[in-house]
PDB file of N, CA and C in Angstrom:
ATOM      1  N   MET A   1       0.830  -1.167   0.000  1.00 54.00           N
ATOM      2  CA  MET A   1       0.000   0.000   0.000  1.00 54.00           C
ATOM      3  C   MET A   1       0.873   1.227   0.000  1.00 54.00           C
ATOM      4  N   ASP A   2       0.467   2.148  -0.799  1.00 61.00           N
ATOM      5  CA  ASP A   2       1.279   3.361  -0.808  1.00 61.00           C
ATOM      6  C   ASP A   2       0.677   4.399   0.152  1.00 61.00           C
ATOM      7  N   LEU A   3       1.403   5.450   0.329  1.00 57.00           N
ATOM      8  CA  LEU A   3       1.078   6.465   1.333  1.00 57.00           C
ATOM      9  C   LEU A   3      -0.252   7.158   1.033  1.00 57.00           C
ATOM     10  N   GLN A   4      -0.567   7.400  -0.224  1.00 60.00           N
ATOM     11  CA  GLN A   4      -1.795   8.104  -0.585  1.00 60.00           C
ATOM     12  C   GLN A   4      -3.027   7.306  -0.163  1.00 60.00           C
ATOM     13  N   LYS A   5      -3.024   5.996  -0.378  1.00 59.00           N
ATOM     14  CA  LYS A   5      -4.170   5.164  -0.017  1.00 59.00           C
ATOM     15  C   LYS A   5      -4.337   5.099   1.499  1.00 59.00           C
ATOM     16  N   VAL A   6      -3.238   5.047   2.220  1.00 55.00           N
ATOM     17  CA  VAL A   6      -3.302   4.983   3.684  1.00 55.00           C
ATOM     18  C   VAL A   6      -3.890   6.291   4.237  1.00 55.00           C
ATOM     19  N   THR A   7      -3.395   7.411   3.732  1.00 60.00           N
ATOM     20  CA  THR A   7      -3.900   8.691   4.234  1.00 60.00           C
ATOM     21  C   THR A   7      -5.361   8.903   3.841  1.00 60.00           C
ATOM     22  N   SER A   8      -5.755   8.470   2.658  1.00 60.00           N
ATOM     23  CA  SER A   8      -7.156   8.583   2.243  1.00 60.00           C
ATOM     24  C   SER A   8      -8.053   7.739   3.139  1.00 60.00           C
ATOM     25  N   GLY A   9      -7.610   6.530   3.450  1.00 58.00           N
ATOM     26  CA  GLY A   9      -8.401   5.647   4.314  1.00 58.00           C
ATOM     27  C   GLY A   9      -8.536   6.206   5.722  1.00 58.00           C
ATOM     28  N   VAL A  10      -7.444   6.741   6.260  1.00 53.00           N
ATOM     29  CA  VAL A  10      -7.481   7.314   7.612  1.00 53.00           C
ATOM     30  C   VAL A  10      -8.385   8.543   7.639  1.00 53.00           C
ATOM     31  N   THR A  11      -8.288   9.387   6.609  1.00 63.00           N
ATOM     32  CA  THR A  11      -9.123  10.580   6.541  1.00 63.00           C
ATOM     33  C   THR A  11     -10.597  10.206   6.439  1.00 63.00           C
ATOM     34  N   ALA A  12     -10.902   9.210   5.619  1.00 58.00           N
ATOM     35  CA  ALA A  12     -12.293   8.774   5.474  1.00 58.00           C
ATOM     36  C   ALA A  12     -12.821   8.224   6.799  1.00 58.00           C
ATOM     37  N   ALA A  13     -12.007   7.459   7.501  1.00 55.00           N
ATOM     38  CA  ALA A  13     -12.429   6.914   8.794  1.00 55.00           C
ATOM     39  C   ALA A  13     -12.676   8.035   9.807  1.00 55.00           C
ATOM     40  N   ALA A  14     -11.831   9.055   9.780  1.00 55.00           N
ATOM     41  CA  ALA A  14     -12.001  10.178  10.699  1.00 55.00           C
ATOM     42  C   ALA A  14     -13.292  10.940  10.394  1.00 55.00           C
ATOM     43  N   VAL A  15     -13.591  11.123   9.124  1.00 57.00           N
ATOM     44  CA  VAL A  15     -14.809  11.839   8.736  1.00 57.00           C
ATOM     45  C   VAL A  15     -16.044  11.045   9.150  1.00 57.00           C
ATOM     46  N   VAL A  16     -16.044   9.763   8.915  1.00 52.00           N
ATOM     47  CA  VAL A  16     -17.187   8.925   9.295  1.00 52.00           C
ATOM     48  C   VAL A  16     -17.353   8.914  10.815  1.00 52.00           C
ATOM     49  N   GLY A  17     -16.235   8.795  11.533  1.00 55.00           N
ATOM     50  CA  GLY A  17     -16.296   8.802  12.998  1.00 55.00           C
ATOM     51  C   GLY A  17     -16.827  10.110  13.541  1.00 55.00           C
ATOM     52  N   THR A  18     -16.389  11.217  12.966  1.00 57.00           N
ATOM     53  CA  THR A  18     -16.865  12.535  13.405  1.00 57.00           C
ATOM     54  C   THR A  18     -18.350  12.689  13.105  1.00 57.00           C
ATOM     55  N   GLY A  19     -18.777  12.243  11.942  1.00 51.00           N
ATOM     56  CA  GLY A  19     -20.196  12.320  11.582  1.00 51.00           C
ATOM     57  C   GLY A  19     -21.057  11.503  12.523  1.00 51.00           C
ATOM     58  N   ALA A  20     -20.589  10.337  12.889  1.00 50.00           N
ATOM     59  CA  ALA A  20     -21.350   9.505  13.820  1.00 50.00           C
ATOM     60  C   ALA A  20     -21.410  10.165  15.195  1.00 50.00           C
ATOM     61  N   PHE A  21     -20.319  10.777  15.628  1.00 53.00           N
ATOM     62  CA  PHE A  21     -20.275  11.438  16.931  1.00 53.00           C
ATOM     63  C   PHE A  21     -21.225  12.629  16.964  1.00 53.00           C
ATOM     64  N   VAL A  22     -21.184  13.469  15.924  1.00 55.00           N
ATOM     65  CA  VAL A  22     -22.051  14.642  15.861  1.00 55.00           C
ATOM     66  C   VAL A  22     -23.506  14.210  15.747  1.00 55.00           C
ATOM     67  N   GLY A  23     -23.784  13.211  14.933  1.00 62.00           N
ATOM     68  CA  GLY A  23     -25.150  12.711  14.798  1.00 62.00           C
ATOM     69  C   GLY A  23     -25.659  12.133  16.112  1.00 62.00           C
ATOM     70  N   GLY A  24     -24.804  11.460  16.838  1.00 66.00           N
ATOM     71  CA  GLY A  24     -25.191  10.912  18.145  1.00 66.00           C
ATOM     72  C   GLY A  24     -25.523  12.019  19.128  1.00 66.00           C
ATOM     73  N   ASN A  25     -24.731  13.074  19.131  1.00 70.00           N
ATOM     74  CA  ASN A  25     -25.023  14.209  20.010  1.00 70.00           C
ATOM     75  C   ASN A  25     -26.361  14.849  19.665  1.00 70.00           C
ATOM     76  N   HIS A  26     -26.655  14.918  18.382  1.00 69.00           N
ATOM     77  CA  HIS A  26     -27.925  15.496  17.948  1.00 69.00           C
ATOM     78  C   HIS A  26     -29.093  14.660  18.458  1.00 69.00           C
ATOM     79  N   GLN A  27     -28.972  13.347  18.368  1.00 74.00           N
ATOM     80  CA  GLN A  27     -30.045  12.471  18.842  1.00 74.00           C
ATOM     81  C   GLN A  27     -30.213  12.566  20.356  1.00 74.00           C
ATOM     82  N   ILE A  28     -29.114  12.611  21.079  1.00 78.00           N
ATOM     83  CA  ILE A  28     -29.189  12.750  22.536  1.00 78.00           C
ATOM     84  C   ILE A  28     -29.839  14.075  22.896  1.00 78.00           C
ATOM     85  N   ASP A  29     -29.470  15.132  22.167  1.00 74.00           N
ATOM     86  CA  ASP A  29     -30.052  16.454  22.406  1.00 74.00           C
ATOM     87  C   ASP A  29     -31.563  16.416  22.181  1.00 74.00           C
ATOM     88  N   LYS A  30     -32.014  15.763  21.119  1.00 76.00           N
ATOM     89  CA  LYS A  30     -33.440  15.663  20.839  1.00 76.00           C
ATOM     90  C   LYS A  30     -34.161  14.867  21.922  1.00 76.00           C
ATOM     91  N   MET A  31     -33.547  13.776  22.386  1.00 80.00           N
ATOM     92  CA  MET A  31     -34.189  12.937  23.400  1.00 80.00           C
ATOM     93  C   MET A  31     -34.307  13.674  24.732  1.00 80.00           C
ATOM     94  N   GLN A  32     -33.378  14.539  25.051  1.00 80.00           N
ATOM     95  CA  GLN A  32     -33.405  15.258  26.320  1.00 80.00           C
ATOM     96  C   GLN A  32     -34.203  16.557  26.235  1.00 80.00           C
ATOM     97  N   GLY A  33     -34.818  16.815  25.104  1.00 79.00           N
ATOM     98  CA  GLY A  33     -35.666  18.001  24.963  1.00 79.00           C
ATOM     99  C   GLY A  33     -34.892  19.276  24.691  1.00 79.00           C
ATOM    100  N   GLY A  34     -33.758  19.181  24.072  1.00 78.00           N
ATOM    101  CA  GLY A  34     -32.926  20.349  23.801  1.00 78.00           C
ATOM    102  C   GLY A  34     -33.610  21.421  22.976  1.00 78.00           C
ATOM    103  N   PRO A  35     -34.261  21.059  21.850  1.00 83.00           N
ATOM    104  CA  PRO A  35     -34.928  22.103  21.054  1.00 83.00           C
ATOM    105  C   PRO A  35     -36.014  22.836  21.840  1.00 83.00           C
ATOM    106  N   GLN A  36     -36.789  22.097  22.627  1.00 85.00           N
ATOM    107  CA  GLN A  36     -37.849  22.728  23.419  1.00 85.00           C
ATOM    108  C   GLN A  36     -37.248  23.638  24.493  1.00 85.00           C
ATOM    109  N   LYS A  37     -36.161  23.202  25.112  1.00 87.00           N
ATOM    110  CA  LYS A  37     -35.508  24.016  26.138  1.00 87.00           C
ATOM    111  C   LYS A  37     -34.962  25.306  25.531  1.00 87.00           C
ATOM    112  N   ARG A  38     -34.374  25.212  24.345  1.00 87.00           N
ATOM    113  CA  ARG A  38     -33.854  26.414  23.689  1.00 87.00           C
ATOM    114  C   ARG A  38     -34.982  27.362  23.312  1.00 87.00           C
ATOM    115  N   GLN A  39     -36.100  26.810  22.829  1.00 89.00           N
ATOM    116  CA  GLN A  39     -37.241  27.638  22.477  1.00 89.00           C
ATOM    117  C   GLN A  39     -37.816  28.321  23.724  1.00 89.00           C
ATOM    118  N   ASP A  40     -37.931  27.585  24.827  1.00 88.00           N
ATOM    119  CA  ASP A  40     -38.429  28.175  26.072  1.00 88.00           C
ATOM    120  C   ASP A  40     -37.500  29.284  26.569  1.00 88.00           C
ATOM    121  N   ALA A  41     -36.198  29.073  26.454  1.00 90.00           N
ATOM    122  CA  ALA A  41     -35.237  30.097  26.882  1.00 90.00           C
ATOM    123  C   ALA A  41     -35.365  31.348  26.013  1.00 90.00           C
ATOM    124  N   GLN A  42     -35.574  31.163  24.718  1.00 92.00           N
ATOM    125  CA  GLN A  42     -35.724  32.308  23.822  1.00 92.00           C
ATOM    126  C   GLN A  42     -37.012  33.069  24.135  1.00 92.00           C
ATOM    127  N   ILE A  43     -38.093  32.344  24.399  1.00 94.00           N
ATOM    128  CA  ILE A  43     -39.352  32.991  24.747  1.00 94.00           C
ATOM    129  C   ILE A  43     -39.203  33.767  26.054  1.00 94.00           C
ATOM    130  N   GLU A  44     -38.498  33.198  27.011  1.00 94.00           N
ATOM    131  CA  GLU A  44     -38.277  33.891  28.288  1.00 94.00           C
ATOM    132  C   GLU A  44     -37.458  35.168  28.094  1.00 94.00           C
ATOM    133  N   GLN A  45     -36.475  35.122  27.206  1.00 95.00           N
ATOM    134  CA  GLN A  45     -35.698  36.330  26.915  1.00 95.00           C
ATOM    135  C   GLN A  45     -36.584  37.402  26.282  1.00 95.00           C
ATOM    136  N   ILE A  46     -37.454  37.008  25.378  1.00 95.00           N
ATOM    137  CA  ILE A  46     -38.367  37.958  24.737  1.00 95.00           C
ATOM    138  C   ILE A  46     -39.308  38.555  25.783  1.00 95.00           C
ATOM    139  N   ARG A  47     -39.826  37.709  26.677  1.00 95.00           N
ATOM    140  CA  ARG A  47     -40.704  38.205  27.741  1.00 95.00           C
ATOM    141  C   ARG A  47     -39.991  39.220  28.617  1.00 95.00           C
ATOM    142  N   GLN A  48     -38.725  38.958  28.933  1.00 96.00           N
ATOM    143  CA  GLN A  48     -37.964  39.878  29.776  1.00 96.00           C
ATOM    144  C   GLN A  48     -37.807  41.236  29.089  1.00 96.00           C
ATOM    145  N   VAL A  49     -37.505  41.225  27.797  1.00 95.00           N
ATOM    146  CA  VAL A  49     -37.353  42.481  27.049  1.00 95.00           C
ATOM    147  C   VAL A  49     -38.679  43.234  27.000  1.00 95.00           C
ATOM    148  N   VAL A  50     -39.766  42.516  26.731  1.00 96.00           N
ATOM    149  CA  VAL A  50     -41.079  43.159  26.668  1.00 96.00           C
ATOM    150  C   VAL A  50     -41.455  43.714  28.039  1.00 96.00           C
ATOM    151  N   ARG A  51     -41.178  42.946  29.099  1.00 96.00           N
ATOM    152  CA  ARG A  51     -41.480  43.393  30.459  1.00 96.00           C
ATOM    153  C   ARG A  51     -40.751  44.707  30.776  1.00 96.00           C
ATOM    154  N   GLU A  52     -39.473  44.771  30.409  1.00 95.00           N
ATOM    155  CA  GLU A  52     -38.701  45.992  30.654  1.00 95.00           C
ATOM    156  C   GLU A  52     -39.242  47.170  29.854  1.00 95.00           C
ATOM    157  N   GLU A  53     -39.610  46.933  28.600  1.00 95.00           N
ATOM    158  CA  GLU A  53     -40.121  48.012  27.758  1.00 95.00           C
ATOM    159  C   GLU A  53     -41.464  48.523  28.275  1.00 95.00           C
ATOM    160  N   VAL A  54     -42.341  47.608  28.696  1.00 95.00           N
ATOM    161  CA  VAL A  54     -43.638  48.019  29.225  1.00 95.00           C
ATOM    162  C   VAL A  54     -43.449  48.818  30.508  1.00 95.00           C
ATOM    163  N   TYR A  55     -42.535  48.383  31.359  1.00 94.00           N
ATOM    164  CA  TYR A  55     -42.266  49.104  32.602  1.00 94.00           C
ATOM    165  C   TYR A  55     -41.765  50.522  32.312  1.00 94.00           C
ATOM    166  N   ILE A  56     -40.848  50.648  31.369  1.00 93.00           N
ATOM    167  CA  ILE A  56     -40.318  51.968  31.019  1.00 93.00           C
ATOM    168  C   ILE A  56     -41.426  52.867  30.480  1.00 93.00           C
ATOM    169  N   GLN A  57     -42.297  52.310  29.628  1.00 92.00           N
ATOM    170  CA  GLN A  57     -43.395  53.104  29.072  1.00 92.00           C
ATOM    171  C   GLN A  57     -44.372  53.531  30.165  1.00 92.00           C
ATOM    172  N   MET A  58     -44.636  52.653  31.127  1.00 91.00           N
ATOM    173  CA  MET A  58     -45.539  53.018  32.218  1.00 91.00           C
ATOM    174  C   MET A  58     -44.921  54.100  33.105  1.00 91.00           C
ATOM    175  N   VAL A  59     -43.637  53.987  33.377  1.00 88.00           N
ATOM    176  CA  VAL A  59     -42.969  55.001  34.192  1.00 88.00           C
ATOM    177  C   VAL A  59     -42.986  56.335  33.475  1.00 88.00           C
ATOM    178  N   ASN A  60     -42.738  56.336  32.178  1.00 89.00           N
ATOM    179  CA  ASN A  60     -42.731  57.587  31.416  1.00 89.00           C
ATOM    180  C   ASN A  60     -44.130  58.180  31.277  1.00 89.00           C
ATOM    181  N   ALA A  61     -45.159  57.337  31.211  1.00 88.00           N
ATOM    182  CA  ALA A  61     -46.525  57.824  31.023  1.00 88.00           C
ATOM    183  C   ALA A  61     -47.162  58.252  32.341  1.00 88.00           C
ATOM    184  N   TRP A  62     -46.676  57.748  33.453  1.00 82.00           N
ATOM    185  CA  TRP A  62     -47.272  58.067  34.749  1.00 82.00           C
ATOM    186  C   TRP A  62     -46.870  59.482  35.147  1.00 82.00           C
ATOM    187  N   PRO A  63     -47.821  60.293  35.598  1.00 77.00           N
ATOM    188  CA  PRO A  63     -47.469  61.676  35.960  1.00 77.00           C
ATOM    189  C   PRO A  63     -46.620  61.723  37.233  1.00 77.00           C
ATOM    190  N   LYS A  64     -45.723  62.685  37.281  1.00 75.00           N
ATOM    191  CA  LYS A  64     -44.871  62.849  38.465  1.00 75.00           C
ATOM    192  C   LYS A  64     -45.668  63.449  39.615  1.00 75.00           C
ATOM    193  N   THR A  65     -46.642  64.308  39.281  1.00 72.00           N
ATOM    194  CA  THR A  65     -47.494  64.906  40.295  1.00 72.00           C
ATOM    195  C   THR A  65     -48.944  64.714  39.883  1.00 72.00           C
ATOM    196  N   SER A  66     -49.841  64.920  40.815  1.00 70.00           N
ATOM    197  CA  SER A  66     -51.265  64.785  40.503  1.00 70.00           C
ATOM    198  C   SER A  66     -51.973  66.123  40.671  1.00 70.00           C
ATOM    199  N   GLY A  67     -51.408  67.152  40.103  1.00 72.00           N
ATOM    200  CA  GLY A  67     -52.019  68.467  40.165  1.00 72.00           C
ATOM    201  C   GLY A  67     -51.379  69.325  41.241  1.00 72.00           C
ATOM    202  N   PRO A  68     -52.166  70.238  41.812  1.00 75.00           N
ATOM    203  CA  PRO A  68     -51.589  71.185  42.767  1.00 75.00           C
ATOM    204  C   PRO A  68     -51.346  70.588  44.157  1.00 75.00           C
ATOM    205  N   VAL A  69     -51.759  69.365  44.405  1.00 68.00           N
ATOM    206  CA  VAL A  69     -51.578  68.754  45.720  1.00 68.00           C
ATOM    207  C   VAL A  69     -50.092  68.502  45.951  1.00 68.00           C
ATOM    208  N   LYS A  70     -49.573  69.015  47.038  1.00 69.00           N
ATOM    209  CA  LYS A  70     -48.137  68.894  47.304  1.00 69.00           C
ATOM    210  C   LYS A  70     -47.796  67.748  48.237  1.00 69.00           C
ATOM    211  N   GLY A  71     -48.724  67.363  49.071  1.00 71.00           N
ATOM    212  CA  GLY A  71     -48.427  66.268  49.984  1.00 71.00           C
ATOM    213  C   GLY A  71     -49.603  65.973  50.882  1.00 71.00           C
ATOM    214  N   LEU A  72     -49.416  65.091  51.817  1.00 76.00           N
ATOM    215  CA  LEU A  72     -50.467  64.677  52.720  1.00 76.00           C
ATOM    216  C   LEU A  72     -50.544  65.665  53.886  1.00 76.00           C
ATOM    217  N   VAL A  73     -51.731  66.177  54.128  1.00 75.00           N
ATOM    218  CA  VAL A  73     -51.954  67.073  55.257  1.00 75.00           C
ATOM    219  C   VAL A  73     -52.709  66.291  56.319  1.00 75.00           C
ATOM    220  N   VAL A  74     -52.176  66.277  57.504  1.00 78.00           N
ATOM    221  CA  VAL A  74     -52.826  65.563  58.598  1.00 78.00           C
ATOM    222  C   VAL A  74     -53.991  66.423  59.088  1.00 78.00           C
ATOM    223  N   PRO A  75     -55.202  65.850  59.123  1.00 74.00           N
ATOM    224  CA  PRO A  75     -56.353  66.656  59.561  1.00 74.00           C
ATOM    225  C   PRO A  75     -56.233  67.035  61.037  1.00 74.00           C
ATOM    226  N   LYS A  76     -56.781  68.219  61.355  1.00 79.00           N
ATOM    227  CA  LYS A  76     -56.712  68.719  62.726  1.00 79.00           C
ATOM    228  C   LYS A  76     -57.902  68.271  63.551  1.00 79.00           C
ATOM    229  N   GLN A  77     -58.933  67.777  62.903  1.00 77.00           N
ATOM    230  CA  GLN A  77     -60.139  67.361  63.618  1.00 77.00           C
ATOM    231  C   GLN A  77     -60.567  65.987  63.140  1.00 77.00           C
ATOM    232  N   ASP A  78     -61.422  65.364  63.914  1.00 81.00           N
ATOM    233  CA  ASP A  78     -61.958  64.056  63.552  1.00 81.00           C
ATOM    234  C   ASP A  78     -63.205  64.278  62.698  1.00 81.00           C
ATOM    235  N   TYR A  79     -63.144  63.932  61.430  1.00 77.00           N
ATOM    236  CA  TYR A  79     -64.240  64.183  60.508  1.00 77.00           C
ATOM    237  C   TYR A  79     -65.456  63.319  60.801  1.00 77.00           C
ATOM    238  N   ARG A  80     -65.311  62.276  61.573  1.00 80.00           N
ATOM    239  CA  ARG A  80     -66.456  61.451  61.924  1.00 80.00           C
ATOM    240  C   ARG A  80     -67.326  62.130  62.987  1.00 80.00           C
ATOM    241  N   GLN A  81     -66.729  62.974  63.741  1.00 80.00           N
ATOM    242  CA  GLN A  81     -67.483  63.634  64.807  1.00 80.00           C
ATOM    243  C   GLN A  81     -67.876  65.060  64.438  1.00 80.00           C
ATOM    244  N   GLU A  82     -67.077  65.723  63.602  1.00 78.00           N
ATOM    245  CA  GLU A  82     -67.359  67.119  63.266  1.00 78.00           C
ATOM    246  C   GLU A  82     -67.138  67.332  61.770  1.00 78.00           C
ATOM    247  N   VAL A  83     -68.136  67.853  61.095  1.00 78.00           N
ATOM    248  CA  VAL A  83     -68.047  68.129  59.663  1.00 78.00           C
ATOM    249  C   VAL A  83     -67.444  69.513  59.492  1.00 78.00           C
ATOM    250  N   PRO A  84     -66.400  69.649  58.635  1.00 72.00           N
ATOM    251  CA  PRO A  84     -65.787  70.970  58.474  1.00 72.00           C
ATOM    252  C   PRO A  84     -66.721  71.935  57.756  1.00 72.00           C
ATOM    253  N   LYS A  85     -66.578  73.226  58.071  1.00 74.00           N
ATOM    254  CA  LYS A  85     -67.376  74.278  57.432  1.00 74.00           C
ATOM    255  C   LYS A  85     -66.712  74.663  56.128  1.00 74.00           C
ATOM    256  N   LYS A  86     -67.543  75.031  55.169  1.00 67.00           N
ATOM    257  CA  LYS A  86     -67.008  75.402  53.850  1.00 67.00           C
ATOM    258  C   LYS A  86     -66.447  76.774  53.844  1.00 67.00           C
TER     259      LYS A  86
END
């Protein structure tokens, strides 16, 4: 046997072995639910981005103040016992 035939045979064996190894990994990945897990992870990432965007839009749309009211005033009288005069 000459050198060319030996190297061709070894190369062919390596290619077949690699193909079988990669194909085996693909089958194991399918059996363990790899595609579904990747899809679920992608959906979760999309949900996170949408959640952040909705939060930012709500914060930007919410008013900083609600008119001329500046804060909480503690009443000086009990409104259940005495009605304030206008």
